Amino acid sequence: MLPLLLGLTAFVVFGPLINLAMWAFTEQWFFPNRFPSQWGFAFWERVFRPRAGAWEALYHSVTVALAAVALSLALAIPAAYALARLALPLRSLIMLVFLLPQAFPNLPIFVNIAAMFYGLGLNGTLFGVVLVHSLPGLVYAVWIATAAFSAVDRSLEEAARNLGAGPLRTFLGVTLPQALPGLIAASIFVFLDSIDEFTGTYFVGTPDITTLPILMFNASMGGNYQIAAITALILLVPSVGFMLIIERFLKADVLARIGR
């Protein structure tokens, strides 16, 4: 029974990935053939042609993701420090507020944001897309950063203060380095969420801003499954790589404090 369950789990996890990889290197695959009749790299060359738009989409995806990380952390670090260290009234309610963007379906939220952004002239701009991507990113940034600051050993801070360090020097020299692994993990979560974001980009950015998820969607709707599969593989690489980094930086003591 156990081998059967393991085999079924492996099929569910790796089956779609294997099919995706097959489409990425397929040049001809017609029904009712179970496997491609011709393999090659012709569609990879088509994807990365200067006029194909893949390089521009990749540039937009990375630029928006990095900007979303910077904006999310700029807001999350002071908020997380206050939530972790200060006796704030209604602290649990404040933490819950940061979860609200994930508590409702994305579609109606982004439709209403797009309507507001249209009146502000932010539709079709990189800044508008960054703002949309930072909204769900704040959830990861605030919750993980709060746990990271809560896990900092306060005795080291007290020792630094006793030796004459001021509040700012203690924060920069003692608190921040200890919380840094958690902040790096939060940054990676925000980056991955942003680079895979489709709905917000679709309603706020298109047609002026095209990211890799938008390119993949357009290729799928046009029946260009090879191009869609290649784009999906490109998006998969940072996801797998960064998840391995998160496993290293997000330690058990930080995870244990998430939500507290």
PDB file of C-alpha atoms in Angstrom:
ATOM      1  CA  MET A   1       0.000   0.000   0.000  1.00  0.00           C
ATOM      2  CA  LEU A   2       2.793   2.422   0.915  1.00  0.00           C
ATOM      3  CA  PRO A   3       4.649   2.016  -2.427  1.00  0.00           C
ATOM      4  CA  LEU A   4       1.369   2.678  -4.222  1.00  0.00           C
ATOM      5  CA  LEU A   5       0.805   5.901  -2.258  1.00  0.00           C
ATOM      6  CA  LEU A   6       4.381   7.021  -2.871  1.00  0.00           C
ATOM      7  CA  GLY A   7       4.041   6.300  -6.578  1.00  0.00           C
ATOM      8  CA  LEU A   8       0.740   8.208  -6.750  1.00  0.00           C
ATOM      9  CA  THR A   9       2.291  11.163  -4.896  1.00  0.00           C
ATOM     10  CA  ALA A  10       5.282  11.187  -7.253  1.00  0.00           C
ATOM     11  CA  PHE A  11       2.946  11.116 -10.255  1.00  0.00           C
ATOM     12  CA  VAL A  12       0.877  14.029  -8.943  1.00  0.00           C
ATOM     13  CA  VAL A  13       3.994  16.104  -8.165  1.00  0.00           C
ATOM     14  CA  PHE A  14       6.292  15.244 -11.062  1.00  0.00           C
ATOM     15  CA  GLY A  15       3.779  14.278 -13.755  1.00  0.00           C
ATOM     16  CA  PRO A  16       2.862  17.866 -14.711  1.00  0.00           C
ATOM     17  CA  LEU A  17       6.538  18.900 -14.576  1.00  0.00           C
ATOM     18  CA  ILE A  18       7.544  16.059 -16.922  1.00  0.00           C
ATOM     19  CA  ASN A  19       4.749  16.994 -19.326  1.00  0.00           C
ATOM     20  CA  LEU A  20       5.856  20.633 -19.144  1.00  0.00           C
ATOM     21  CA  ALA A  21       9.449  19.688 -19.961  1.00  0.00           C
ATOM     22  CA  MET A  22       8.292  17.540 -22.880  1.00  0.00           C
ATOM     23  CA  TRP A  23       6.311  20.422 -24.381  1.00  0.00           C
ATOM     24  CA  ALA A  24       9.279  22.768 -23.957  1.00  0.00           C
ATOM     25  CA  PHE A  25      11.434  20.619 -26.271  1.00  0.00           C
ATOM     26  CA  THR A  26       8.701  19.477 -28.656  1.00  0.00           C
ATOM     27  CA  GLU A  27       8.571  20.607 -32.260  1.00  0.00           C
ATOM     28  CA  GLN A  28       5.783  18.278 -33.429  1.00  0.00           C
ATOM     29  CA  TRP A  29       3.235  16.476 -31.282  1.00  0.00           C
ATOM     30  CA  PHE A  30      -0.064  15.485 -32.845  1.00  0.00           C
ATOM     31  CA  PHE A  31      -2.999  13.489 -31.557  1.00  0.00           C
ATOM     32  CA  PRO A  32      -3.237  10.490 -31.017  1.00  0.00           C
ATOM     33  CA  ASN A  33       0.553  10.151 -30.490  1.00  0.00           C
ATOM     34  CA  ARG A  34       1.429   9.656 -26.839  1.00  0.00           C
ATOM     35  CA  PHE A  35       4.857  11.212 -27.283  1.00  0.00           C
ATOM     36  CA  PRO A  36       6.251  13.978 -29.522  1.00  0.00           C
ATOM     37  CA  SER A  37       7.235  12.903 -32.998  1.00  0.00           C
ATOM     38  CA  GLN A  38       9.967  15.537 -33.288  1.00  0.00           C
ATOM     39  CA  TRP A  39      12.199  17.119 -30.656  1.00  0.00           C
ATOM     40  CA  GLY A  40      14.362  20.220 -30.850  1.00  0.00           C
ATOM     41  CA  PHE A  41      15.158  23.753 -29.736  1.00  0.00           C
ATOM     42  CA  ALA A  42      13.378  25.664 -32.485  1.00  0.00           C
ATOM     43  CA  PHE A  43      10.811  27.175 -30.131  1.00  0.00           C
ATOM     44  CA  TRP A  44      13.517  28.254 -27.678  1.00  0.00           C
ATOM     45  CA  GLU A  45      15.046  30.296 -30.488  1.00  0.00           C
ATOM     46  CA  ARG A  46      11.624  31.784 -31.250  1.00  0.00           C
ATOM     47  CA  VAL A  47      11.035  32.740 -27.622  1.00  0.00           C
ATOM     48  CA  PHE A  48      14.322  34.627 -27.307  1.00  0.00           C
ATOM     49  CA  ARG A  49      14.187  36.477 -30.590  1.00  0.00           C
ATOM     50  CA  PRO A  50      14.516  40.246 -30.036  1.00  0.00           C
ATOM     51  CA  ARG A  51      11.004  40.854 -31.353  1.00  0.00           C
ATOM     52  CA  ALA A  52       9.365  38.021 -29.407  1.00  0.00           C
ATOM     53  CA  GLY A  53       9.137  40.102 -26.237  1.00  0.00           C
ATOM     54  CA  ALA A  54      10.591  37.507 -23.851  1.00  0.00           C
ATOM     55  CA  TRP A  55      13.589  39.644 -22.891  1.00  0.00           C
ATOM     56  CA  GLU A  56      11.370  42.648 -22.213  1.00  0.00           C
ATOM     57  CA  ALA A  57       8.966  40.485 -20.193  1.00  0.00           C
ATOM     58  CA  LEU A  58      11.874  39.058 -18.200  1.00  0.00           C
ATOM     59  CA  TYR A  59      13.211  42.561 -17.537  1.00  0.00           C
ATOM     60  CA  HIS A  60       9.789  43.755 -16.359  1.00  0.00           C
ATOM     61  CA  SER A  61       9.307  40.675 -14.149  1.00  0.00           C
ATOM     62  CA  VAL A  62      12.673  41.013 -12.408  1.00  0.00           C
ATOM     63  CA  THR A  63      12.456  44.812 -12.087  1.00  0.00           C
ATOM     64  CA  VAL A  64       8.965  44.730 -10.608  1.00  0.00           C
ATOM     65  CA  ALA A  65       9.851  41.863  -8.265  1.00  0.00           C
ATOM     66  CA  LEU A  66      12.960  43.627  -6.924  1.00  0.00           C
ATOM     67  CA  ALA A  67      11.049  46.884  -6.475  1.00  0.00           C
ATOM     68  CA  ALA A  68       8.220  45.027  -4.704  1.00  0.00           C
ATOM     69  CA  VAL A  69      10.773  43.470  -2.340  1.00  0.00           C
ATOM     70  CA  ALA A  70      12.312  46.869  -1.569  1.00  0.00           C
ATOM     71  CA  LEU A  71       8.937  48.540  -0.967  1.00  0.00           C
ATOM     72  CA  SER A  72       7.548  45.654   1.088  1.00  0.00           C
ATOM     73  CA  LEU A  73      10.612  45.488   3.338  1.00  0.00           C
ATOM     74  CA  ALA A  74      10.743  49.270   3.738  1.00  0.00           C
ATOM     75  CA  LEU A  75       7.215  49.108   5.155  1.00  0.00           C
ATOM     76  CA  ALA A  76       7.522  45.753   6.915  1.00  0.00           C
ATOM     77  CA  ILE A  77      10.753  46.228   8.912  1.00  0.00           C
ATOM     78  CA  PRO A  78       9.566  49.130  11.125  1.00  0.00           C
ATOM     79  CA  ALA A  79       6.091  47.595  11.406  1.00  0.00           C
ATOM     80  CA  ALA A  80       7.491  44.168  12.294  1.00  0.00           C
ATOM     81  CA  TYR A  81       9.910  45.603  14.858  1.00  0.00           C
ATOM     82  CA  ALA A  82       7.071  47.475  16.542  1.00  0.00           C
ATOM     83  CA  LEU A  83       4.826  44.401  16.525  1.00  0.00           C
ATOM     84  CA  ALA A  84       7.608  42.217  17.923  1.00  0.00           C
ATOM     85  CA  ARG A  85       8.967  44.546  20.610  1.00  0.00           C
ATOM     86  CA  LEU A  86       6.332  47.081  21.636  1.00  0.00           C
ATOM     87  CA  ALA A  87       3.261  46.443  23.768  1.00  0.00           C
ATOM     88  CA  LEU A  88       0.839  47.571  21.105  1.00  0.00           C
ATOM     89  CA  PRO A  89      -2.885  47.518  21.804  1.00  0.00           C
ATOM     90  CA  LEU A  90      -4.882  45.225  19.517  1.00  0.00           C
ATOM     91  CA  ARG A  91      -1.667  43.607  18.284  1.00  0.00           C
ATOM     92  CA  SER A  92      -3.488  40.452  17.155  1.00  0.00           C
ATOM     93  CA  LEU A  93      -5.979  42.546  15.198  1.00  0.00           C
ATOM     94  CA  ILE A  94      -3.149  44.442  13.487  1.00  0.00           C
ATOM     95  CA  MET A  95      -1.508  41.154  12.494  1.00  0.00           C
ATOM     96  CA  LEU A  96      -4.853  39.961  11.157  1.00  0.00           C
ATOM     97  CA  VAL A  97      -5.236  43.098   9.039  1.00  0.00           C
ATOM     98  CA  PHE A  98      -2.060  42.202   7.163  1.00  0.00           C
ATOM     99  CA  LEU A  99      -3.680  38.877   6.225  1.00  0.00           C
ATOM    100  CA  LEU A 100      -6.772  40.489   4.713  1.00  0.00           C
ATOM    101  CA  PRO A 101      -5.351  40.679   1.140  1.00  0.00           C
ATOM    102  CA  GLN A 102      -5.099  36.859   1.221  1.00  0.00           C
ATOM    103  CA  ALA A 103      -8.500  36.376   2.840  1.00  0.00           C
ATOM    104  CA  PHE A 104     -10.502  37.430  -0.219  1.00  0.00           C
ATOM    105  CA  PRO A 105     -10.411  36.340  -3.873  1.00  0.00           C
ATOM    106  CA  ASN A 106      -7.782  38.251  -5.830  1.00  0.00           C
ATOM    107  CA  LEU A 107      -9.992  38.996  -8.823  1.00  0.00           C
ATOM    108  CA  PRO A 108     -12.474  41.484  -7.256  1.00  0.00           C
ATOM    109  CA  ILE A 109      -9.677  43.136  -5.268  1.00  0.00           C
ATOM    110  CA  PHE A 110      -7.499  43.741  -8.327  1.00  0.00           C
ATOM    111  CA  VAL A 111     -10.466  44.872 -10.436  1.00  0.00           C
ATOM    112  CA  ASN A 112     -11.274  47.578  -7.883  1.00  0.00           C
ATOM    113  CA  ILE A 113      -7.605  48.531  -7.545  1.00  0.00           C
ATOM    114  CA  ALA A 114      -7.406  48.859 -11.337  1.00  0.00           C
ATOM    115  CA  ALA A 115     -10.429  51.192 -11.299  1.00  0.00           C
ATOM    116  CA  MET A 116      -8.793  53.382  -8.628  1.00  0.00           C
ATOM    117  CA  PHE A 117      -5.441  53.348 -10.389  1.00  0.00           C
ATOM    118  CA  TYR A 118      -7.093  54.399 -13.646  1.00  0.00           C
ATOM    119  CA  GLY A 119      -8.305  57.576 -11.964  1.00  0.00           C
ATOM    120  CA  LEU A 120      -4.802  58.187 -10.582  1.00  0.00           C
ATOM    121  CA  GLY A 121      -3.066  57.561 -13.903  1.00  0.00           C
ATOM    122  CA  LEU A 122      -1.185  54.517 -12.580  1.00  0.00           C
ATOM    123  CA  ASN A 123      -2.572  51.964 -15.018  1.00  0.00           C
ATOM    124  CA  GLY A 124       0.011  50.764 -17.503  1.00  0.00           C
ATOM    125  CA  THR A 125       2.954  51.953 -15.392  1.00  0.00           C
ATOM    126  CA  LEU A 126       5.719  50.005 -13.683  1.00  0.00           C
ATOM    127  CA  PHE A 127       5.042  51.876 -10.449  1.00  0.00           C
ATOM    128  CA  GLY A 128       1.396  50.832 -10.499  1.00  0.00           C
ATOM    129  CA  VAL A 129       2.347  47.183 -11.030  1.00  0.00           C
ATOM    130  CA  VAL A 130       4.896  47.386  -8.198  1.00  0.00           C
ATOM    131  CA  LEU A 131       2.219  48.718  -5.844  1.00  0.00           C
ATOM    132  CA  VAL A 132      -0.128  45.875  -6.780  1.00  0.00           C
ATOM    133  CA  HIS A 133       2.593  43.266  -6.282  1.00  0.00           C
ATOM    134  CA  SER A 134       3.562  44.756  -2.911  1.00  0.00           C
ATOM    135  CA  LEU A 135       0.054  44.274  -1.510  1.00  0.00           C
ATOM    136  CA  PRO A 136       0.257  40.464  -1.123  1.00  0.00           C
ATOM    137  CA  GLY A 137       4.005  40.753  -0.529  1.00  0.00           C
ATOM    138  CA  LEU A 138       3.383  42.661   2.702  1.00  0.00           C
ATOM    139  CA  VAL A 139       1.699  39.580   4.156  1.00  0.00           C
ATOM    140  CA  TYR A 140       4.899  37.527   3.901  1.00  0.00           C
ATOM    141  CA  ALA A 141       7.158  40.436   4.786  1.00  0.00           C
ATOM    142  CA  VAL A 142       5.348  41.521   7.957  1.00  0.00           C
ATOM    143  CA  TRP A 143       4.605  38.078   9.379  1.00  0.00           C
ATOM    144  CA  ILE A 144       8.052  36.594   8.755  1.00  0.00           C
ATOM    145  CA  ALA A 145       9.897  39.779   9.786  1.00  0.00           C
ATOM    146  CA  THR A 146       7.861  39.956  13.010  1.00  0.00           C
ATOM    147  CA  ALA A 147       8.860  36.378  13.806  1.00  0.00           C
ATOM    148  CA  ALA A 148      12.494  37.168  12.977  1.00  0.00           C
ATOM    149  CA  PHE A 149      12.623  40.141  15.346  1.00  0.00           C
ATOM    150  CA  SER A 150      10.823  38.151  18.056  1.00  0.00           C
ATOM    151  CA  ALA A 151      13.520  35.462  17.844  1.00  0.00           C
ATOM    152  CA  VAL A 152      16.375  37.924  18.470  1.00  0.00           C
ATOM    153  CA  ASP A 153      18.231  37.338  21.746  1.00  0.00           C
ATOM    154  CA  ARG A 154      17.477  40.426  23.823  1.00  0.00           C
ATOM    155  CA  SER A 155      20.347  39.766  26.201  1.00  0.00           C
ATOM    156  CA  LEU A 156      22.784  40.675  23.424  1.00  0.00           C
ATOM    157  CA  GLU A 157      20.965  43.960  22.903  1.00  0.00           C
ATOM    158  CA  GLU A 158      21.094  44.674  26.622  1.00  0.00           C
ATOM    159  CA  ALA A 159      24.823  43.916  26.656  1.00  0.00           C
ATOM    160  CA  ALA A 160      25.397  46.348  23.784  1.00  0.00           C
ATOM    161  CA  ARG A 161      23.427  49.063  25.582  1.00  0.00           C
ATOM    162  CA  ASN A 162      25.403  48.460  28.793  1.00  0.00           C
ATOM    163  CA  LEU A 163      28.629  48.945  26.812  1.00  0.00           C
ATOM    164  CA  GLY A 164      27.450  52.363  25.663  1.00  0.00           C
ATOM    165  CA  ALA A 165      25.801  51.676  22.307  1.00  0.00           C
ATOM    166  CA  GLY A 166      22.816  53.861  21.495  1.00  0.00           C
ATOM    167  CA  PRO A 167      19.437  52.532  20.295  1.00  0.00           C
ATOM    168  CA  LEU A 168      20.252  52.998  16.603  1.00  0.00           C
ATOM    169  CA  ARG A 169      23.718  51.444  16.858  1.00  0.00           C
ATOM    170  CA  THR A 170      22.294  48.513  18.830  1.00  0.00           C
ATOM    171  CA  PHE A 171      19.638  47.966  16.187  1.00  0.00           C
ATOM    172  CA  LEU A 172      22.094  48.135  13.276  1.00  0.00           C
ATOM    173  CA  GLY A 173      24.892  46.210  14.949  1.00  0.00           C
ATOM    174  CA  VAL A 174      23.045  43.600  17.015  1.00  0.00           C
ATOM    175  CA  THR A 175      19.316  43.318  16.254  1.00  0.00           C
ATOM    176  CA  LEU A 176      19.384  43.590  12.471  1.00  0.00           C
ATOM    177  CA  PRO A 177      22.195  41.035  11.888  1.00  0.00           C
ATOM    178  CA  GLN A 178      20.370  38.479  14.062  1.00  0.00           C
ATOM    179  CA  ALA A 179      17.081  39.059  12.229  1.00  0.00           C
ATOM    180  CA  LEU A 180      18.763  39.110   8.806  1.00  0.00           C
ATOM    181  CA  PRO A 181      18.179  35.415   7.922  1.00  0.00           C
ATOM    182  CA  GLY A 182      14.448  35.852   8.496  1.00  0.00           C
ATOM    183  CA  LEU A 183      14.429  39.097   6.504  1.00  0.00           C
ATOM    184  CA  ILE A 184      16.229  37.346   3.625  1.00  0.00           C
ATOM    185  CA  ALA A 185      13.600  34.597   3.698  1.00  0.00           C
ATOM    186  CA  ALA A 186      10.833  37.222   3.677  1.00  0.00           C
ATOM    187  CA  SER A 187      12.484  38.949   0.705  1.00  0.00           C
ATOM    188  CA  ILE A 188      12.598  35.684  -1.227  1.00  0.00           C
ATOM    189  CA  PHE A 189       8.927  34.969  -0.533  1.00  0.00           C
ATOM    190  CA  VAL A 190       7.966  38.455  -1.754  1.00  0.00           C
ATOM    191  CA  PHE A 191      10.174  38.078  -4.847  1.00  0.00           C
ATOM    192  CA  LEU A 192       8.684  34.693  -5.771  1.00  0.00           C
ATOM    193  CA  ASP A 193       5.132  35.894  -5.189  1.00  0.00           C
ATOM    194  CA  SER A 194       5.775  38.943  -7.367  1.00  0.00           C
ATOM    195  CA  ILE A 195       7.512  37.186 -10.229  1.00  0.00           C
ATOM    196  CA  ASP A 196       4.620  34.691 -10.476  1.00  0.00           C
ATOM    197  CA  GLU A 197       1.853  37.280 -10.073  1.00  0.00           C
ATOM    198  CA  PHE A 198      -0.577  37.323 -12.991  1.00  0.00           C
ATOM    199  CA  THR A 199      -3.959  38.767 -11.996  1.00  0.00           C
ATOM    200  CA  GLY A 200      -2.747  42.100 -10.659  1.00  0.00           C
ATOM    201  CA  THR A 201      -0.417  42.630 -13.615  1.00  0.00           C
ATOM    202  CA  TYR A 202      -3.187  41.733 -16.047  1.00  0.00           C
ATOM    203  CA  PHE A 203      -5.632  44.327 -14.733  1.00  0.00           C
ATOM    204  CA  VAL A 204      -3.171  47.104 -13.877  1.00  0.00           C
ATOM    205  CA  GLY A 205      -0.253  46.666 -16.279  1.00  0.00           C
ATOM    206  CA  THR A 206      -1.488  45.310 -19.608  1.00  0.00           C
ATOM    207  CA  PRO A 207      -1.046  46.033 -22.424  1.00  0.00           C
ATOM    208  CA  ASP A 208       1.821  48.412 -21.597  1.00  0.00           C
ATOM    209  CA  ILE A 209       3.593  46.189 -19.046  1.00  0.00           C
ATOM    210  CA  THR A 210       4.158  42.564 -20.043  1.00  0.00           C
ATOM    211  CA  THR A 211       5.694  40.132 -17.564  1.00  0.00           C
ATOM    212  CA  LEU A 212       6.551  36.453 -17.988  1.00  0.00           C
ATOM    213  CA  PRO A 213       3.212  35.228 -16.553  1.00  0.00           C
ATOM    214  CA  ILE A 214       1.373  37.504 -19.008  1.00  0.00           C
ATOM    215  CA  LEU A 215       3.530  36.167 -21.848  1.00  0.00           C
ATOM    216  CA  MET A 216       2.767  32.588 -20.775  1.00  0.00           C
ATOM    217  CA  PHE A 217      -0.972  33.326 -20.604  1.00  0.00           C
ATOM    218  CA  ASN A 218      -1.021  34.909 -24.068  1.00  0.00           C
ATOM    219  CA  ALA A 219       0.896  31.955 -25.520  1.00  0.00           C
ATOM    220  CA  SER A 220      -1.497  29.456 -23.909  1.00  0.00           C
ATOM    221  CA  MET A 221      -4.573  31.280 -25.170  1.00  0.00           C
ATOM    222  CA  GLY A 222      -3.072  31.324 -28.655  1.00  0.00           C
ATOM    223  CA  GLY A 223      -2.394  27.580 -28.624  1.00  0.00           C
ATOM    224  CA  ASN A 224       1.388  28.077 -28.536  1.00  0.00           C
ATOM    225  CA  TYR A 225       1.941  25.407 -25.898  1.00  0.00           C
ATOM    226  CA  GLN A 226       5.673  25.109 -26.528  1.00  0.00           C
ATOM    227  CA  ILE A 227       6.216  28.806 -25.867  1.00  0.00           C
ATOM    228  CA  ALA A 228       3.978  28.649 -22.790  1.00  0.00           C
ATOM    229  CA  ALA A 229       5.939  25.647 -21.485  1.00  0.00           C
ATOM    230  CA  ILE A 230       9.293  27.354 -22.060  1.00  0.00           C
ATOM    231  CA  THR A 231       8.088  30.449 -20.209  1.00  0.00           C
ATOM    232  CA  ALA A 232       6.818  28.282 -17.357  1.00  0.00           C
ATOM    233  CA  LEU A 233      10.215  26.575 -17.066  1.00  0.00           C
ATOM    234  CA  ILE A 234      11.924  29.963 -16.882  1.00  0.00           C
ATOM    235  CA  LEU A 235       9.595  30.919 -14.024  1.00  0.00           C
ATOM    236  CA  LEU A 236      10.229  27.581 -12.322  1.00  0.00           C
ATOM    237  CA  VAL A 237      14.007  28.028 -12.057  1.00  0.00           C
ATOM    238  CA  PRO A 238      14.037  30.886  -9.483  1.00  0.00           C
ATOM    239  CA  SER A 239      11.214  29.238  -7.541  1.00  0.00           C
ATOM    240  CA  VAL A 240      13.146  26.005  -7.012  1.00  0.00           C
ATOM    241  CA  GLY A 241      16.463  27.759  -6.393  1.00  0.00           C
ATOM    242  CA  PHE A 242      15.108  30.257  -3.894  1.00  0.00           C
ATOM    243  CA  MET A 243      13.139  27.595  -2.020  1.00  0.00           C
ATOM    244  CA  LEU A 244      16.413  25.806  -1.334  1.00  0.00           C
ATOM    245  CA  ILE A 245      17.822  29.083   0.006  1.00  0.00           C
ATOM    246  CA  ILE A 246      14.737  29.631   2.187  1.00  0.00           C
ATOM    247  CA  GLU A 247      15.214  26.190   3.709  1.00  0.00           C
ATOM    248  CA  ARG A 248      18.662  27.319   4.835  1.00  0.00           C
ATOM    249  CA  PHE A 249      17.793  30.756   6.159  1.00  0.00           C
ATOM    250  CA  LEU A 250      14.338  30.224   7.691  1.00  0.00           C
ATOM    251  CA  LYS A 251      15.295  28.459  10.899  1.00  0.00           C
ATOM    252  CA  ALA A 252      13.054  26.567  13.299  1.00  0.00           C
ATOM    253  CA  ASP A 253      13.111  29.264  16.004  1.00  0.00           C
ATOM    254  CA  VAL A 254      11.832  31.815  13.504  1.00  0.00           C
ATOM    255  CA  LEU A 255       9.131  29.506  12.150  1.00  0.00           C
ATOM    256  CA  ALA A 256       7.966  28.761  15.689  1.00  0.00           C
ATOM    257  CA  ARG A 257       7.259  32.436  16.302  1.00  0.00           C
ATOM    258  CA  ILE A 258       5.241  33.141  13.141  1.00  0.00           C
ATOM    259  CA  GLY A 259       1.774  34.276  14.160  1.00  0.00           C
ATOM    260  CA  ARG A 260       2.663  34.854  17.816  1.00  0.00           C
TER     261      ARG A 260
END
